[in-house]
Coordinates of C-alpha atoms and ligand atoms in Angstrom, one line a residue:
M1393 CA 4.5 125.2 96.6
A1394 CA 2.2 124.1 93.5
Y1395 CA 2.6 125.7 90.2
S1396 CA 0.3 128.7 89.5
E1397 CA -2.4 128.5 86.9
K1398 CA -0.4 130.8 84.5
V1399 CA 2.6 128.3 84.7
M1400 CA 0.3 125.5 83.9
D1401 CA -1.3 127.2 81.1
H1402 CA 2.1 128.3 79.5
F1403 CA 3.5 125.0 80.0
A1404 CA 0.4 123.2 78.6
N1405 CA -0.1 125.7 75.8
P1406 CA 3.3 127.4 75.2
R1407 CA 3.3 130.4 72.8
N1408 CA 5.5 131.2 70.2
V1409 CA 7.2 127.6 69.9
G1410 CA 9.0 126.8 67.0
E1411 CA 12.0 127.8 64.8
M1412 CA 12.3 130.8 62.5
L1413 CA 14.0 130.4 59.1
E1414 CA 15.4 133.8 58.6
A1415 CA 16.0 134.9 62.2
D1416 CA 18.1 138.1 62.7
G1417 CA 19.4 136.6 66.0
I1418 CA 19.6 133.1 67.3
G1419 CA 20.4 132.4 70.9
E1420 CA 21.2 129.1 72.7
V1421 CA 21.8 128.7 76.4
G1422 CA 22.0 125.7 78.5
N1423 CA 21.9 124.8 82.3
P1424 CA 25.0 123.0 82.8
K1425 CA 23.7 121.0 85.9
C1426 CA 20.2 119.8 84.5
G1427 CA 21.2 119.8 81.0
D1428 CA 18.1 121.7 79.7
I1429 CA 18.6 123.7 76.6
M1430 CA 16.8 126.7 75.4
K1431 CA 16.9 128.3 71.9
M1432 CA 15.4 131.5 70.9
Y1433 CA 14.9 133.2 67.6
I1434 CA 14.4 137.0 67.0
K1435 CA 13.1 139.0 64.0
V1436 CA 14.3 142.7 64.3
K1437 CA 13.0 145.8 62.4
D1438 CA 14.0 149.3 63.2
N1439 CA 15.2 148.2 66.7
V1440 CA 11.9 146.5 67.5
I1441 CA 11.5 142.7 68.0
T1442 CA 8.8 142.0 65.6
D1443 CA 8.6 138.3 66.1
V1444 CA 10.1 135.7 68.3
K1445 CA 10.1 132.0 68.6
F1446 CA 11.6 129.4 71.0
K1447 CA 12.5 125.7 71.4
T1448 CA 13.0 124.4 75.0
F1449 CA 14.4 121.0 75.6
G1450 CA 13.8 121.3 79.4
C1451 CA 11.5 121.2 82.3
G1452 CA 8.0 122.5 82.6
A1453 CA 9.2 125.6 84.4
A1454 CA 11.7 126.3 81.7
I1455 CA 9.1 126.0 79.0
A1456 CA 6.5 128.2 80.9
T1457 CA 9.2 130.8 81.4
S1458 CA 10.4 130.8 78.0
S1459 CA 6.9 131.1 76.7
M1460 CA 6.1 134.0 78.8
A1461 CA 9.4 135.8 78.1
T1462 CA 8.5 135.6 74.3
E1463 CA 5.3 137.1 75.1
L1464 CA 6.8 139.9 77.0
I1465 CA 9.4 140.9 74.4
K1466 CA 7.4 140.6 71.2
G1467 CA 6.8 144.1 69.9
K1468 CA 9.3 145.5 72.4
T1469 CA 12.5 147.5 71.5
I1470 CA 15.8 145.7 71.8
D1471 CA 16.5 148.1 75.0
E1472 CA 13.2 147.0 76.6
A1473 CA 14.0 143.2 75.9
L1474 CA 17.4 143.7 77.4
K1475 CA 15.9 145.0 80.6
L1476 CA 13.6 141.9 81.0
T1477 CA 14.6 140.1 84.0
N1478 CA 13.9 136.5 85.1
K1479 CA 12.2 138.0 88.1
A1480 CA 9.7 140.0 85.8
V1481 CA 9.0 136.7 84.0
M1482 CA 8.4 134.9 87.2
E1483 CA 6.1 137.6 88.4
A1484 CA 4.3 137.6 85.1
L1485 CA 3.6 133.8 85.7
D1486 CA 2.5 134.4 89.3
G1487 CA 5.7 133.1 90.9
L1488 CA 7.6 129.9 90.7
P1489 CA 8.5 127.2 93.4
P1490 CA 12.0 128.3 94.8
V1491 CA 13.8 125.0 93.4
K1492 CA 12.6 126.2 89.8
I1493 CA 13.8 129.7 90.0
H1494 CA 16.9 128.8 88.0
C1495 CA 14.8 127.6 85.3
S1496 CA 13.6 131.2 84.7
V1497 CA 17.2 132.4 84.4
L1498 CA 17.5 130.3 81.2
A1499 CA 14.7 132.6 79.5
E1500 CA 16.7 135.8 80.6
Q1501 CA 19.9 134.3 79.1
A1502 CA 18.4 133.1 75.7
I1503 CA 16.8 136.5 75.0
K1504 CA 20.3 138.3 75.6
S1505 CA 22.1 135.6 73.8
A1506 CA 19.7 136.0 70.8
I1507 CA 20.2 139.9 70.9
A1508 CA 24.0 139.4 71.2
D1509 CA 23.9 137.2 68.1
Y1510 CA 21.8 139.9 66.2
Y1511 CA 24.6 142.5 67.0
T1512 CA 27.2 140.1 66.1
K1513 CA 25.6 139.4 62.7
K1514 CA 25.7 143.1 62.1
G1515 CA 29.4 143.4 62.8
I1516 CA 28.7 144.9 66.2
N1517 CA 30.5 143.9 69.3
P1518 CA 27.6 142.9 71.6
T1519 CA 29.4 143.0 75.0
P1520 CA 29.2 146.7 75.6
I1521 CA 25.5 146.6 74.9
V1522 CA 24.4 143.3 76.2
G1523 CA 26.9 142.7 78.8
E1524 CA 28.3 139.4 79.9
I1525 CA 25.5 137.1 79.8
P1526 CA 25.0 136.0 83.3
C1527 CA 25.3 132.5 84.3
C1528 CA 23.0 132.9 87.1
D1529 CA 21.9 135.8 89.5
H1530 CA 23.1 133.9 92.6
E1531 CA 20.5 135.5 94.8
H1532 CA 18.3 132.8 95.7
G1533 CA 20.7 130.1 96.7
S1534 CA 19.1 127.7 94.2
C1535 CA 21.9 128.3 91.6
N1536 CA 22.9 125.4 89.5
C1537 CA 25.7 126.8 87.7
V1538 CA 29.1 125.2 87.9
E1539 CA 31.2 128.2 88.5
Ligands
FES283 FE1 16.4 122.4 83.9 FE2 14.4 123.6 84.9 S1 15.2 121.9 85.7 S2 15.8 124.3 83.5

């Protein structure tokens, strides 16, 4: 399966790339097998994610999914962002080749990790709100986690 035009577009012209100096939450996650790393920064005001930036040291699919994920959560409430699944990100990109599905899991994890950091910084335990940050959804048989 080839990459969709949307994947190629977000890989070649990723949106919201960069760092944020005064982020309200910073998440960093990595895929233990391929070693790729994704860092996500969020700015939050009145429970709404007003700005988001990311840096991905990883494969093209990881870059495209993180780019699309930032687009999908910008301007959304924290609750809405927490509901964003890697499947929704993949659908927004018109799909990914099966061997690349695990890359999209990083984007979902990075958002949850940034939101968890936001709550931690506010002195709130994030686990009841964000949940355990999943290593992988294990559904596709392409899981690369080391459990
Ligand atoms: Fe590592 Fe895609 S191969 S995230």
